[in-house]
Amino acid sequence: MTILITGGAGYIGSHACVEFLTAGYDIVVIDNFINSKPEALERVKDITGRDFHFYEIDLCDGPKLEQVFIENKIEAVVHFAALKAVGESVEVPLTYYQNNIIGTVILTHIMQKYQVKKLVFSSSATVYGSPAEVPINETAPLHATNPYGRTKWMAEEILKDLSEADSSWQISILRYFNPIGAHISGRLGEDPNDIPNNLLPYITQVAIGKLKQLSVYGNTYPTPDGTGIRDYIHVVDLANGHVQALKKLDTIQGTEVYNLGTGKGYSVFEVIHAFERVTKAKIPYKISAPRSGDIAICYANPEKAEKDLGWVAEKGIEEMCADAWRWQQMNPEGYLSNTEMYSSLA
Ligand code: NAD
Ligand code: WQD
């Protein structure tokens, strides 16, 4: 079975490519490298010992995307390609609506034309906004608080409308909680372009000495230690969730939504301590003002994914920290480390 993976060079996409190839699927990948590097795909090939077709194209370029469907016998699509920076989405909302919404409409339009109606879609726990209760069920009310979140929420609605109009669509909407960690080889991981926005990449960059200290955004939340609580999930567990979701698409009529999380919440302090325990590194931090738009507590009820998909997250917080740290140490400059190493040898 051949699967099209959009955004396959990105953080989650590259790990998913490995899991799909290892599970025996053939893949075709598209990416425009707006937030990733070609090196990630070279490493996917090295790790799996398998080759695949790659197209450097923009999802929004309909004619080029259509060519991919003409040249390959695509049977299902796993759609990761999107912009994901919350702060940036507030500054340039149209760029986010164009890329994430129009991109999804163009993709599904072409899928419909070529009678490819199996889709696994990357959504986010951000669509729950500030949840009224935890753990969060898939049936909780949706309330996105920023343009990025709204692109995910709107894309979900578009997919639901599509499958209501034509029930031969089989769509799995996966709402990820907080993906962290890296491939066990240390060769794939999260490679932020700039100063990281997210907690774990910030911590690893402090640990390696690229950043001076972590700012802990608020210690007066209504949580046991006052810092924000999240459901961190290992990126490889998350990637496997896509393989399981794809395997189960045949059982879906229309659209199904699944939380992909561990069901456990960790505070910022608990993450810092777990990281220090595992790596023996020291993370200097200071308490800063809460970050605008942040919520106190967010963790999943992942039971639906377990029941329907037979999927559970297996890796714990210490493994997540150890793998993130291995990636950071082996790739101090992210995917450029390799290129720089070769050019300094030349
Ligand atoms: P990422 O930025 O690392 O990966 C996205 C990939 O899509 C990148 O390789 C980027 O170059 C590519 N891309 C973006 N727009 C494109 C376009 N128009 N055409 C072609 N390629 C394009 O992000 P990620 O963390 O791997 O996230 C993957 C998906 O998961 C996204 O849809 C994101 O919104 C969603 N998600 C991520 C998180 C998270 O914390 N990382 C949480 C919830 C949901
Ligand atoms: C986690 C905790 C922070 C950085 C974001 C997006 C969300 C989703 C995942 C895509 C919070 C605290 C963080 C730092 C800190 N992405 N923190 N110092 O905010 O839960 O979710 O990424 O869909 O849409 O909003 O993740 O890693 O940024 O923060 O104290 O330097 O760490 O306040 O409590 P978040 P995060």
Short mmCIF file of C-alpha atoms and ligand atoms in Angstrom, two decimals:
data_model
loop_
_atom_site.label_atom_id
_atom_site.label_comp_id
_atom_site.label_asym_id
_atom_site.label_seq_id
_atom_site.Cartn_x
_atom_site.Cartn_y
_atom_site.Cartn_z
CA MET A 1 0.00 0.00 0.00
CA THR A 2 1.39 3.43 -0.97
CA ILE A 3 0.77 6.38 1.33
CA LEU A 4 1.35 10.03 0.58
CA ILE A 5 2.90 11.80 3.57
CA THR A 6 2.69 15.60 3.45
CA GLY A 7 5.20 17.46 5.62
CA GLY A 8 7.25 14.26 5.92
CA ALA A 9 10.53 16.11 6.49
CA GLY A 10 9.21 17.78 9.65
CA TYR A 11 9.61 16.77 13.27
CA ILE A 12 6.64 14.41 13.58
CA GLY A 13 6.47 13.58 9.85
CA SER A 14 10.05 12.28 9.70
CA HIS A 15 9.44 9.96 12.66
CA ALA A 16 6.20 8.80 11.03
CA CYS A 17 8.05 8.07 7.77
CA VAL A 18 10.34 5.73 9.72
CA GLU A 19 7.43 3.95 11.38
CA PHE A 20 5.45 3.54 8.13
CA LEU A 21 8.50 2.26 6.22
CA THR A 22 9.37 -0.11 9.05
CA ALA A 23 5.79 -1.39 9.10
CA GLY A 24 6.19 -2.29 5.41
CA TYR A 25 4.27 0.53 3.72
CA ASP A 26 5.55 2.31 0.62
CA ILE A 27 5.58 6.07 1.04
CA VAL A 28 5.69 9.13 -1.17
CA VAL A 29 6.69 12.33 0.62
CA ILE A 30 6.06 15.97 -0.21
CA ASP A 31 7.54 18.94 1.64
CA ASN A 32 8.58 22.49 0.76
CA PHE A 33 11.14 22.65 3.61
CA ILE A 34 9.59 25.82 5.00
CA ASN A 35 10.30 24.42 8.46
CA SER A 36 12.58 21.45 7.86
CA LYS A 37 15.74 20.25 6.12
CA PRO A 38 16.29 17.68 3.33
CA GLU A 39 18.83 15.97 5.62
CA ALA A 40 15.97 14.61 7.74
CA LEU A 41 14.74 12.56 4.77
CA GLU A 42 18.25 11.27 4.00
CA ARG A 43 18.42 10.04 7.57
CA VAL A 44 15.00 8.39 7.31
CA LYS A 45 16.42 6.40 4.36
CA ASP A 46 19.57 5.49 6.32
CA ILE A 47 17.66 4.40 9.42
CA THR A 48 15.17 2.24 7.53
CA GLY A 49 17.38 1.11 4.65
CA ARG A 50 14.47 1.95 2.36
CA ASP A 51 14.06 4.45 -0.46
CA PHE A 52 10.98 6.46 -1.45
CA HIS A 53 9.83 9.13 -3.88
CA PHE A 54 10.16 12.68 -2.67
CA TYR A 55 8.70 15.84 -4.24
CA GLU A 56 9.87 19.28 -3.11
CA ILE A 57 6.57 21.06 -3.65
CA ASP A 58 4.21 23.39 -1.86
CA LEU A 59 0.95 21.79 -0.80
CA CYS A 60 -0.87 24.85 -2.15
CA ASP A 61 0.53 24.30 -5.65
CA GLY A 62 -2.44 22.31 -6.99
CA PRO A 63 -1.04 21.35 -10.43
CA LYS A 64 2.23 20.03 -8.95
CA LEU A 65 0.39 18.19 -6.20
CA GLU A 66 -1.92 16.64 -8.78
CA GLN A 67 1.13 15.38 -10.67
CA VAL A 68 2.08 13.36 -7.56
CA PHE A 69 -1.28 11.57 -7.75
CA ILE A 70 -0.82 10.97 -11.48
CA GLU A 71 2.67 9.52 -11.08
CA ASN A 72 1.98 7.33 -8.02
CA LYS A 73 -0.78 4.97 -7.04
CA ILE A 74 -1.61 6.74 -3.79
CA GLU A 75 -4.12 4.85 -1.63
CA ALA A 76 -4.17 6.99 1.51
CA VAL A 77 -2.78 10.30 2.77
CA VAL A 78 -1.24 11.25 6.11
CA HIS A 79 -1.37 15.03 6.24
CA PHE A 80 1.17 16.72 8.52
CA ALA A 81 2.12 19.76 6.41
CA ALA A 82 1.14 22.94 8.25
CA LEU A 83 2.65 25.97 9.94
CA LYS A 84 2.53 25.58 13.72
CA ALA A 85 3.95 28.59 15.58
CA VAL A 86 1.22 30.08 17.76
CA GLY A 87 2.85 33.52 18.18
CA GLU A 88 3.64 33.84 14.48
CA SER A 89 0.04 32.92 13.63
CA VAL A 90 -1.15 35.96 15.58
CA GLU A 91 1.19 38.21 13.56
CA VAL A 92 0.49 36.76 10.09
CA PRO A 93 -2.92 35.05 10.32
CA LEU A 94 -3.52 35.07 6.57
CA THR A 95 -0.33 33.11 5.98
CA TYR A 96 -1.64 30.50 8.41
CA TYR A 97 -5.12 30.36 6.90
CA GLN A 98 -3.62 30.16 3.41
CA ASN A 99 -1.16 27.40 4.24
CA ASN A 100 -3.14 25.29 6.70
CA ILE A 101 -6.71 25.72 5.46
CA ILE A 102 -6.32 26.33 1.73
CA GLY A 103 -3.59 23.67 1.65
CA THR A 104 -5.98 21.14 3.20
CA VAL A 105 -8.78 22.10 0.79
CA ILE A 106 -6.49 21.76 -2.25
CA LEU A 107 -5.21 18.40 -1.01
CA THR A 108 -8.66 16.93 -0.33
CA HIS A 109 -9.98 18.27 -3.63
CA ILE A 110 -7.27 16.43 -5.52
CA MET A 111 -7.78 13.33 -3.38
CA GLN A 112 -11.45 13.38 -4.33
CA LYS A 113 -10.62 13.74 -8.01
CA TYR A 114 -8.36 10.67 -7.85
CA GLN A 115 -10.80 8.73 -5.64
CA VAL A 116 -8.37 8.60 -2.70
CA LYS A 117 -10.65 8.97 0.29
CA LYS A 118 -8.55 7.71 3.19
CA LEU A 119 -6.98 10.44 5.29
CA VAL A 120 -5.17 10.73 8.62
CA PHE A 121 -5.11 14.37 9.70
CA SER A 122 -2.80 16.14 12.21
CA SER A 123 -4.89 18.12 14.63
CA SER A 124 -3.96 19.39 18.05
CA ALA A 125 -5.13 19.56 21.65
CA THR A 126 -5.02 23.31 21.05
CA VAL A 127 -8.58 22.96 19.67
CA TYR A 128 -9.79 22.39 23.26
CA GLY A 129 -8.67 25.92 24.20
CA SER A 130 -8.72 26.21 27.99
CA PRO A 131 -10.44 22.92 28.92
CA ALA A 132 -13.24 23.04 31.49
CA GLU A 133 -12.16 19.65 32.87
CA VAL A 134 -9.32 17.16 32.66
CA PRO A 135 -8.68 14.55 31.45
CA ILE A 136 -10.04 15.87 28.16
CA ASN A 137 -12.44 13.69 26.16
CA GLU A 138 -12.85 14.00 22.40
CA THR A 139 -16.40 15.26 23.03
CA ALA A 140 -15.22 18.32 25.01
CA PRO A 141 -16.28 21.68 23.55
CA LEU A 142 -13.86 23.24 21.08
CA HIS A 143 -12.50 26.70 21.55
CA ALA A 144 -9.35 27.77 19.74
CA THR A 145 -7.67 30.84 21.20
CA ASN A 146 -5.33 31.88 18.37
CA PRO A 147 -5.21 31.76 14.54
CA TYR A 148 -3.07 28.60 14.49
CA GLY A 149 -5.58 26.81 16.72
CA ARG A 150 -8.42 28.07 14.55
CA THR A 151 -6.78 26.63 11.42
CA LYS A 152 -6.82 23.20 13.07
CA TRP A 153 -10.38 23.60 14.30
CA MET A 154 -11.61 24.87 10.90
CA ALA A 155 -9.77 22.12 9.03
CA GLU A 156 -11.49 19.57 11.27
CA GLU A 157 -14.87 21.12 10.43
CA ILE A 158 -14.08 21.10 6.71
CA LEU A 159 -13.18 17.41 6.88
CA LYS A 160 -16.38 16.63 8.76
CA ASP A 161 -18.46 18.49 6.16
CA LEU A 162 -16.67 16.63 3.41
CA SER A 163 -17.36 13.22 4.93
CA GLU A 164 -20.99 14.14 5.60
CA ALA A 165 -21.44 15.02 1.95
CA ASP A 166 -19.77 11.80 0.82
CA SER A 167 -19.71 9.00 3.37
CA SER A 168 -17.19 6.99 1.40
CA TRP A 169 -14.47 9.19 2.97
CA GLN A 170 -12.63 7.55 5.86
CA ILE A 171 -10.92 10.21 7.96
CA SER A 172 -9.06 9.89 11.24
CA ILE A 173 -8.50 13.21 13.00
CA LEU A 174 -5.69 12.88 15.52
CA ARG A 175 -5.44 15.50 18.26
CA TYR A 176 -1.88 15.47 19.54
CA PHE A 177 -1.01 16.62 23.02
CA ASN A 178 2.64 17.73 23.57
CA PRO A 179 5.06 15.72 21.39
CA ILE A 180 8.65 15.65 22.65
CA GLY A 181 11.65 13.31 22.45
CA ALA A 182 13.46 11.98 19.42
CA HIS A 183 14.32 8.81 17.51
CA ILE A 184 16.40 6.45 19.62
CA SER A 185 19.25 6.61 17.09
CA GLY A 186 19.76 10.29 17.93
CA ARG A 187 19.57 11.02 14.19
CA LEU A 188 16.04 12.45 13.98
CA GLY A 189 14.59 15.06 16.27
CA GLU A 190 13.10 18.50 16.67
CA ASP A 191 15.17 21.20 14.96
CA PRO A 192 13.71 24.64 15.71
CA ASN A 193 14.79 27.36 13.27
CA ASP A 194 15.12 29.99 15.92
CA ILE A 195 15.02 30.25 19.72
CA PRO A 196 12.65 27.43 20.68
CA ASN A 197 9.09 28.29 21.76
CA ASN A 198 8.44 24.90 23.33
CA LEU A 199 9.64 23.64 26.68
CA LEU A 200 11.74 20.59 25.84
CA PRO A 201 13.83 22.05 22.98
CA TYR A 202 14.45 25.07 25.20
CA ILE A 203 15.65 22.82 28.05
CA THR A 204 17.99 20.82 25.79
CA GLN A 205 19.51 24.03 24.40
CA VAL A 206 20.10 25.32 27.94
CA ALA A 207 21.66 21.97 28.88
CA ILE A 208 24.09 22.11 25.96
CA GLY A 209 25.01 25.72 26.71
CA LYS A 210 23.41 27.42 23.69
CA LEU A 211 20.94 29.28 25.92
CA LYS A 212 21.73 30.65 29.37
CA GLN A 213 18.69 29.76 31.40
CA LEU A 214 15.11 28.62 31.10
CA SER A 215 12.29 31.02 31.86
CA VAL A 216 9.54 29.17 33.70
CA TYR A 217 6.38 30.91 32.59
CA GLY A 218 4.47 31.34 35.82
CA ASN A 219 4.51 29.52 39.18
CA THR A 220 1.12 30.56 40.51
CA TYR A 221 -1.16 28.36 38.41
CA PRO A 222 -3.69 26.29 40.37
CA THR A 223 -1.48 23.19 40.16
CA PRO A 224 0.41 21.39 42.98
CA ASP A 225 3.71 23.24 42.31
CA GLY A 226 2.21 26.30 40.60
CA THR A 227 3.64 25.58 37.11
CA GLY A 228 1.69 24.53 34.02
CA ILE A 229 0.83 20.87 33.50
CA ARG A 230 0.89 19.17 30.09
CA ASP A 231 0.55 15.69 28.59
CA TYR A 232 3.97 15.08 27.01
CA ILE A 233 4.05 12.24 24.51
CA HIS A 234 7.09 10.61 22.90
CA VAL A 235 7.22 11.45 19.21
CA VAL A 236 7.81 7.79 18.30
CA ASP A 237 4.67 6.73 20.19
CA LEU A 238 2.85 9.50 18.37
CA ALA A 239 4.22 8.37 15.02
CA ASN A 240 3.04 4.83 15.78
CA GLY A 241 -0.41 6.20 16.50
CA HIS A 242 -0.55 7.17 12.81
CA VAL A 243 0.30 3.67 11.66
CA GLN A 244 -2.44 2.28 13.90
CA ALA A 245 -4.92 4.95 12.74
CA LEU A 246 -4.16 4.13 9.12
CA LYS A 247 -4.63 0.40 9.71
CA LYS A 248 -8.04 1.08 11.24
CA LEU A 249 -9.30 3.53 8.59
CA ASP A 250 -11.31 0.74 6.98
CA THR A 251 -13.46 0.51 10.11
CA ILE A 252 -14.41 4.20 9.94
CA GLN A 253 -17.36 5.64 8.11
CA GLY A 254 -16.91 9.38 7.74
CA THR A 255 -14.78 11.04 10.39
CA GLU A 256 -13.48 9.89 13.80
CA VAL A 257 -11.51 11.99 16.26
CA TYR A 258 -8.83 10.57 18.58
CA ASN A 259 -6.77 12.09 21.35
CA LEU A 260 -3.15 10.98 21.15
CA GLY A 261 -1.67 11.56 24.58
CA THR A 262 -0.47 9.51 27.52
CA GLY A 263 -3.23 10.53 29.92
CA LYS A 264 -0.62 11.74 32.42
CA GLY A 265 0.23 15.36 33.16
CA TYR A 266 3.64 16.71 34.20
CA SER A 267 4.37 20.19 35.49
CA VAL A 268 7.22 22.34 34.17
CA PHE A 269 9.18 21.65 37.35
CA GLU A 270 8.57 17.91 37.05
CA VAL A 271 9.90 17.97 33.49
CA ILE A 272 13.00 19.93 34.56
CA HIS A 273 13.64 17.45 37.37
CA ALA A 274 13.11 14.41 35.15
CA PHE A 275 15.53 15.88 32.60
CA GLU A 276 18.14 16.61 35.28
CA ARG A 277 17.77 13.11 36.74
CA VAL A 278 18.22 11.36 33.43
CA THR A 279 20.95 13.49 31.93
CA LYS A 280 22.83 14.66 35.06
CA ALA A 281 22.76 18.11 33.42
CA LYS A 282 21.78 21.15 35.49
CA ILE A 283 19.04 23.41 34.15
CA PRO A 284 19.31 26.93 35.54
CA TYR A 285 15.95 28.66 35.47
CA LYS A 286 14.20 31.81 36.57
CA ILE A 287 10.51 32.38 37.19
CA SER A 288 8.98 34.72 34.60
CA ALA A 289 5.51 36.10 34.03
CA PRO A 290 2.96 33.63 32.61
CA ARG A 291 3.04 33.48 28.81
CA SER A 292 0.05 35.14 27.20
CA GLY A 293 -2.60 32.60 26.17
CA ASP A 294 -1.12 29.74 28.26
CA ILE A 295 -3.47 27.47 30.17
CA ALA A 296 -2.92 25.82 33.57
CA ILE A 297 -3.61 22.12 32.95
CA CYS A 298 -4.07 20.01 29.85
CA TYR A 299 -3.97 16.25 29.57
CA ALA A 300 -5.81 13.68 27.51
CA ASN A 301 -8.21 10.91 28.10
CA PRO A 302 -6.61 8.55 25.54
CA GLU A 303 -9.06 5.64 26.09
CA LYS A 304 -10.84 6.00 22.77
CA ALA A 305 -7.58 5.52 20.85
CA GLU A 306 -6.80 2.46 22.96
CA LYS A 307 -10.24 0.96 22.43
CA ASP A 308 -10.66 1.68 18.71
CA LEU A 309 -7.08 1.79 17.44
CA GLY A 310 -5.42 -0.59 19.88
CA TRP A 311 -2.88 2.14 20.53
CA VAL A 312 -1.31 3.27 23.81
CA ALA A 313 1.67 5.50 24.43
CA GLU A 314 4.41 3.34 25.91
CA LYS A 315 7.35 5.61 26.60
CA GLY A 316 7.64 7.53 29.86
CA ILE A 317 8.90 11.03 30.63
CA GLU A 318 12.46 9.88 31.40
CA GLU A 319 12.80 8.11 28.06
CA MET A 320 11.44 11.23 26.35
CA CYS A 321 14.08 13.37 28.09
CA ALA A 322 16.92 10.90 27.42
CA ASP A 323 16.08 10.68 23.71
CA ALA A 324 15.70 14.47 23.33
CA TRP A 325 19.07 14.92 25.02
CA ARG A 326 20.80 12.32 22.80
CA TRP A 327 19.46 14.13 19.72
CA GLN A 328 20.66 17.51 21.03
CA GLN A 329 24.13 16.20 21.88
CA MET A 330 24.60 14.42 18.57
CA ASN A 331 23.25 17.38 16.58
CA PRO A 332 24.19 20.58 18.41
CA GLU A 333 23.26 22.62 15.32
CA GLY A 334 20.30 20.44 14.37
CA TYR A 335 20.37 18.94 10.89
CA LEU A 336 23.03 21.45 9.84
CA SER A 337 25.52 19.80 12.19
CA ASN A 338 26.15 17.07 9.67
CA THR A 339 26.65 19.42 6.72
CA GLU A 340 28.98 21.62 8.74
CA MET A 341 30.97 18.64 9.87
CA TYR A 342 31.46 17.49 6.27
CA SER A 343 32.34 20.97 5.01
CA SER A 344 34.93 21.42 7.76
CA LEU A 345 36.48 18.09 6.72
CA ALA A 346 36.58 19.06 3.02
P1 NAD B 1 7.07 20.72 11.48
O1 NAD B 1 7.05 22.17 11.18
O2 NAD B 1 8.34 20.13 11.99
O3 NAD B 1 6.59 19.86 10.23
C1 NAD B 1 5.69 20.35 9.27
C2 NAD B 1 6.30 20.06 7.91
O4 NAD B 1 5.40 20.53 6.90
C3 NAD B 1 7.63 20.77 7.70
O5 NAD B 1 8.56 19.88 7.14
C4 NAD B 1 7.28 21.89 6.71
O6 NAD B 1 8.39 22.24 5.90
C5 NAD B 1 6.14 21.25 5.96
N1 NAD B 1 5.20 22.20 5.34
C6 NAD B 1 4.52 23.22 5.95
N2 NAD B 1 3.75 23.85 5.05
C7 NAD B 1 3.93 23.22 3.85
C8 NAD B 1 3.40 23.41 2.55
N3 NAD B 1 2.54 24.40 2.27
N4 NAD B 1 3.79 22.58 1.56
C9 NAD B 1 4.67 21.57 1.82
N5 NAD B 1 5.20 21.34 3.04
C10 NAD B 1 4.84 22.17 4.04
O7 NAD B 1 5.89 20.46 12.52
P2 NAD B 1 5.55 19.15 13.33
O8 NAD B 1 5.79 19.44 14.76
O9 NAD B 1 6.18 17.97 12.71
O10 NAD B 1 3.98 19.13 13.13
C11 NAD B 1 3.35 18.30 12.16
C12 NAD B 1 1.86 18.51 12.23
O11 NAD B 1 1.41 18.24 13.54
C13 NAD B 1 1.41 19.94 11.93
O12 NAD B 1 0.19 19.86 11.23
C14 NAD B 1 1.20 20.54 13.31
O13 NAD B 1 0.25 21.59 13.27
C15 NAD B 1 0.67 19.34 14.06
N6 NAD B 1 0.89 19.41 15.51
C16 NAD B 1 2.13 19.59 16.01
C17 NAD B 1 2.32 19.65 17.40
C18 NAD B 1 3.68 19.90 17.99
O14 NAD B 1 3.76 20.30 19.15
N7 NAD B 1 4.76 19.68 17.27
C19 NAD B 1 1.22 19.50 18.25
C20 NAD B 1 -0.04 19.30 17.69
C21 NAD B 1 -0.20 19.25 16.32
C1 WQD B 2 4.63 23.62 27.83
C2 WQD B 2 4.66 24.20 29.23
C3 WQD B 2 4.60 26.60 29.26
C4 WQD B 2 8.49 27.16 27.30
C5 WQD B 2 2.28 24.40 22.28
C6 WQD B 2 1.23 24.97 21.36
C7 WQD B 2 0.23 23.91 21.00
C8 WQD B 2 0.90 22.63 20.46
C9 WQD B 2 2.06 22.21 21.31
C10 WQD B 2 0.79 22.52 18.06
C11 WQD B 2 3.70 25.38 29.43
C12 WQD B 2 5.93 26.10 29.80
C13 WQD B 2 7.35 26.62 27.87
C14 WQD B 2 9.41 27.86 28.13
C15 WQD B 2 8.01 27.38 30.03
N1 WQD B 2 1.42 22.79 19.14
N2 WQD B 2 7.13 26.73 29.22
N3 WQD B 2 9.13 27.95 29.47
O1 WQD B 2 2.16 25.72 25.16
O2 WQD B 2 1.42 23.39 25.84
O3 WQD B 2 1.66 23.92 23.47
O4 WQD B 2 2.93 23.31 21.61
O5 WQD B 2 -0.35 22.20 17.91
O6 WQD B 2 -0.62 24.47 20.06
O7 WQD B 2 0.58 26.04 22.03
O8 WQD B 2 3.70 23.72 24.84
O9 WQD B 2 6.10 23.33 25.15
O10 WQD B 2 5.29 25.66 24.64
O11 WQD B 2 4.80 24.67 26.88
O12 WQD B 2 7.81 27.51 31.24
O13 WQD B 2 10.42 28.40 27.68
O14 WQD B 2 5.98 24.74 29.47
O15 WQD B 2 4.17 27.74 29.97
O16 WQD B 2 3.24 25.32 30.74
P1 WQD B 2 2.17 24.27 24.91
P2 WQD B 2 5.04 24.36 25.30
#
